């Protein structure tokens, strides 16, 4: 019944409220718009632990026949459309998680570093942190899932590579550190630049703690090896008071494509078949354990429940 563009709706909202029987204006802003402006964070409780999802912008990835093994561009567009997203490009959002646990502020992943990765619409994490009341200076621990640029660039200043969290403990998966610090010649060409940046930074920092395999890395947070997306890619299980949240990082890329179709293989997966196996294993575990799940590239709200849905899975966001 509202045959009116979103722009008109936004511009007209101030005067339109009376027509809806409201006593004061409300923002008539579509979900996508709201995400890029007013609501750049969400807060959740996992038992006694507070979890805050922090939006770091979006990469509007151009369509590319080589992006997904298992789906062509037409199928990709259809899946985006079916999820109510634009099909003009693939919208890949970034979402860092902050955790208040045992009196310490922890970040899981560090974001795009003000858009050092992820294109011109990435890099609003600092603003989202301010809006959510998360003080970057109070961060005691940064837990890294894997070393792709959209997850580690927030650790280092653009150009100088100076540490952004020199006083925090930085916890990285040992397998990930090992892979990226091997001889650069053994690393595929497109990833050599990133490997060089990693080799010039992380191994030289005194506050980096490489953790091997499954281990508790902060109060109530366990590292869960989830290899495949990268050789050391690691998920994190947050547990408190009988509740669990499995932070799956990049076990999948965006939900509309890869949660629904877990066998589709994004070009970002280093070991694609292992990545498929890992995402199914993680989701099946979450279903069996009645754990909530979160994904780094799922957009807000990115915390919720997962269920089997045909050959794939369906994500239902939690209400905060
Ligand atoms: Zn990523």
Tab-separated table of C-alpha atoms in Angstrom, residues 80-255:
chain	number	residue	atom	x	y	z
A	80	UNK	CA	20.392	-12.503	-2.492
A	81	UNK	CA	16.976	-11.470	-3.750
A	82	UNK	CA	15.251	-14.309	-1.907
A	83	UNK	CA	16.835	-12.997	1.295
A	84	UNK	CA	15.535	-9.493	0.620
A	85	UNK	CA	18.974	-8.094	-0.194
A	86	UNK	CA	20.127	-6.096	-3.169
A	87	UNK	CA	21.420	-8.189	-6.053
A	88	UNK	CA	23.322	-5.287	-7.602
A	89	UNK	CA	26.416	-6.524	-5.772
A	90	UNK	CA	27.213	-8.930	-2.920
A	91	UNK	CA	26.874	-6.966	0.334
A	92	UNK	CA	29.561	-8.298	2.703
A	93	UNK	CA	29.209	-6.644	6.120
A	94	UNK	CA	31.851	-6.698	8.873
A	95	UNK	CA	30.982	-7.220	12.537
A	96	UNK	CA	33.439	-7.245	15.436
A	97	UNK	CA	32.326	-8.678	18.771
A	98	UNK	CA	33.195	-7.138	22.137
A	99	UNK	CA	32.807	-9.242	25.262
A	100	UNK	CA	32.606	-8.072	28.868
A	101	UNK	CA	33.684	-11.103	30.837
A	102	UNK	CA	35.216	-11.560	34.283
A	103	UNK	CA	35.792	-7.818	34.591
A	104	UNK	CA	37.746	-7.575	31.351
A	105	UNK	CA	36.887	-6.137	27.966
A	106	UNK	CA	37.735	-8.503	25.122
A	107	UNK	CA	37.448	-8.017	21.370
A	108	UNK	CA	37.003	-10.916	19.003
A	109	UNK	CA	38.717	-9.747	15.813
A	110	UNK	CA	39.812	-6.181	15.229
A	111	UNK	CA	37.968	-5.080	12.096
A	112	UNK	CA	39.078	-3.493	8.864
A	113	UNK	CA	41.328	-0.890	10.481
A	114	UNK	CA	39.353	2.147	9.379
A	115	UNK	CA	38.806	0.659	5.934
A	116	UNK	CA	42.356	-0.571	5.255
A	117	UNK	CA	40.475	-3.650	4.021
A	118	UNK	CA	36.925	-3.874	2.693
A	119	UNK	CA	36.573	-0.867	0.387
A	120	UNK	CA	35.227	2.660	0.862
A	121	UNK	CA	32.174	1.734	2.950
A	122	UNK	CA	34.166	-0.269	5.510
A	123	UNK	CA	35.864	1.151	8.563
A	124	UNK	CA	33.262	2.575	10.931
A	125	UNK	CA	34.146	0.363	13.896
A	126	UNK	CA	35.526	3.248	15.978
A	127	UNK	CA	32.225	5.143	15.674
A	128	UNK	CA	30.243	2.014	16.488
A	129	UNK	CA	32.361	1.454	19.602
A	130	UNK	CA	31.726	5.012	20.791
A	131	UNK	CA	27.985	4.609	20.141
A	132	UNK	CA	27.934	1.340	22.097
A	133	UNK	CA	29.984	2.760	24.987
A	134	UNK	CA	32.920	0.434	24.301
A	135	UNK	CA	36.207	2.200	25.127
A	136	UNK	CA	39.002	1.038	22.815
A	137	UNK	CA	41.551	2.053	25.484
A	138	UNK	CA	39.931	-0.334	27.975
A	139	UNK	CA	40.409	-3.396	25.742
A	140	UNK	CA	42.555	-5.911	27.657
A	141	UNK	CA	42.484	-8.793	25.185
A	142	UNK	CA	42.063	-9.062	21.426
A	143	UNK	CA	41.300	-12.567	20.216
A	144	UNK	CA	41.906	-13.106	16.500
A	145	UNK	CA	39.989	-15.748	14.518
A	146	UNK	CA	42.303	-15.675	11.493
A	147	UNK	CA	44.634	-13.305	9.676
A	148	UNK	CA	42.607	-12.006	6.722
A	149	UNK	CA	42.839	-8.232	6.350
A	150	UNK	CA	39.252	-7.551	7.421
A	151	UNK	CA	39.993	-9.213	10.786
A	152	UNK	CA	43.510	-8.036	11.668
A	153	UNK	CA	43.881	-4.593	10.086
A	154	UNK	CA	42.422	-3.022	13.236
A	155	UNK	CA	45.542	-4.168	15.101
A	156	UNK	CA	47.824	-1.916	13.071
A	157	UNK	CA	47.974	1.682	11.951
A	158	UNK	CA	47.754	2.372	8.248
A	159	UNK	CA	51.175	2.960	6.639
A	160	UNK	CA	53.264	2.741	9.842
A	161	UNK	CA	51.955	-0.627	11.079
A	162	UNK	CA	52.193	0.764	14.639
A	163	UNK	CA	50.254	-1.264	17.175
A	164	UNK	CA	46.730	-0.045	17.941
A	165	UNK	CA	46.493	-2.216	21.092
A	166	UNK	CA	50.049	-2.165	22.502
A	167	UNK	CA	48.838	-2.701	26.072
A	168	UNK	CA	46.422	-5.543	25.330
A	169	UNK	CA	47.131	-9.243	25.078
A	170	UNK	CA	46.654	-10.386	21.474
A	171	UNK	CA	45.664	-14.038	21.216
A	172	UNK	CA	46.125	-15.709	17.841
A	173	UNK	CA	45.722	-19.301	16.642
A	174	UNK	CA	49.179	-20.923	16.558
A	175	UNK	CA	48.330	-22.749	13.305
A	176	UNK	CA	47.381	-19.448	11.685
A	177	UNK	CA	50.586	-17.715	12.781
A	178	UNK	CA	52.616	-20.655	11.502
A	179	UNK	CA	50.972	-20.635	8.047
A	180	UNK	CA	51.339	-16.893	7.450
A	181	UNK	CA	54.934	-16.782	8.708
A	182	UNK	CA	56.223	-19.589	6.514
A	183	UNK	CA	58.460	-18.673	3.567
A	184	UNK	CA	56.533	-16.163	1.451
A	185	UNK	CA	57.367	-18.202	-1.667
A	186	UNK	CA	55.226	-21.055	-0.297
A	187	UNK	CA	52.193	-18.746	-0.019
A	188	UNK	CA	49.899	-18.260	-3.046
A	189	UNK	CA	50.759	-15.037	-4.906
A	190	UNK	CA	47.575	-13.067	-4.134
A	191	UNK	CA	48.188	-13.496	-0.391
A	192	UNK	CA	51.899	-12.692	-0.367
A	193	UNK	CA	51.440	-8.958	0.318
A	194	UNK	CA	49.347	-9.685	3.388
A	195	UNK	CA	51.826	-12.353	4.507
A	196	UNK	CA	54.641	-9.803	4.289
A	197	UNK	CA	52.692	-7.324	6.390
A	198	UNK	CA	51.955	-10.013	8.954
A	199	UNK	CA	55.592	-11.088	9.075
A	200	UNK	CA	56.664	-7.471	9.675
A	201	UNK	CA	54.266	-7.050	12.604
A	202	UNK	CA	52.688	-9.836	14.669
A	203	UNK	CA	55.785	-12.033	15.265
A	204	UNK	CA	57.767	-8.956	16.347
A	205	UNK	CA	55.201	-7.821	18.926
A	206	UNK	CA	55.822	-8.828	22.546
A	207	UNK	CA	52.130	-8.999	23.475
A	208	UNK	CA	51.130	-11.759	21.060
A	209	UNK	CA	50.194	-15.099	22.543
A	210	UNK	CA	49.825	-17.982	20.054
A	211	UNK	CA	47.413	-20.610	21.349
A	212	UNK	CA	47.414	-24.126	19.972
A	213	UNK	CA	44.170	-26.047	19.402
A	214	UNK	CA	41.186	-25.938	21.753
A	215	UNK	CA	41.830	-23.888	24.894
A	216	UNK	CA	40.262	-21.317	27.212
A	217	UNK	CA	41.625	-17.970	26.013
A	218	UNK	CA	39.698	-15.598	28.320
A	219	UNK	CA	37.207	-16.158	31.155
A	220	UNK	CA	34.301	-18.085	29.586
A	221	UNK	CA	35.777	-18.006	26.055
A	222	UNK	CA	37.195	-21.172	24.446
A	223	UNK	CA	39.049	-21.321	21.150
A	224	UNK	CA	37.556	-24.026	18.892
A	225	UNK	CA	39.719	-24.931	15.883
A	226	UNK	CA	37.586	-24.501	12.743
A	227	UNK	CA	40.118	-24.916	9.964
A	228	UNK	CA	39.320	-24.592	6.274
A	229	UNK	CA	38.505	-20.935	5.667
A	230	UNK	CA	42.184	-20.548	6.500
A	231	UNK	CA	44.687	-23.103	7.768
A	232	UNK	CA	44.315	-21.870	11.359
A	233	UNK	CA	40.814	-20.356	11.315
A	234	UNK	CA	39.333	-20.573	14.802
A	235	UNK	CA	35.817	-20.171	16.214
A	236	UNK	CA	35.149	-19.150	19.816
A	237	UNK	CA	32.627	-20.539	22.265
A	238	UNK	CA	31.354	-18.104	24.891
A	239	UNK	CA	29.748	-19.896	27.853
A	240	UNK	CA	28.149	-18.681	31.063
A	241	UNK	CA	25.301	-19.826	33.302
A	242	UNK	CA	24.392	-22.753	31.063
A	243	UNK	CA	24.114	-20.528	27.948
A	244	UNK	CA	26.421	-20.711	24.966
A	245	UNK	CA	27.234	-18.518	21.986
A	246	UNK	CA	29.373	-19.991	19.224
A	247	UNK	CA	31.174	-17.168	17.436
A	248	UNK	CA	31.796	-18.778	14.052
A	249	UNK	CA	33.855	-15.945	12.518
A	250	UNK	CA	34.281	-16.808	8.810
A	251	UNK	CA	33.090	-20.418	8.916
A	252	UNK	CA	30.668	-18.929	6.402
A	253	UNK	CA	30.616	-15.691	4.512
A	254	UNK	CA	27.223	-13.924	4.274
A	255	UNK	CA	24.257	-15.931	5.555
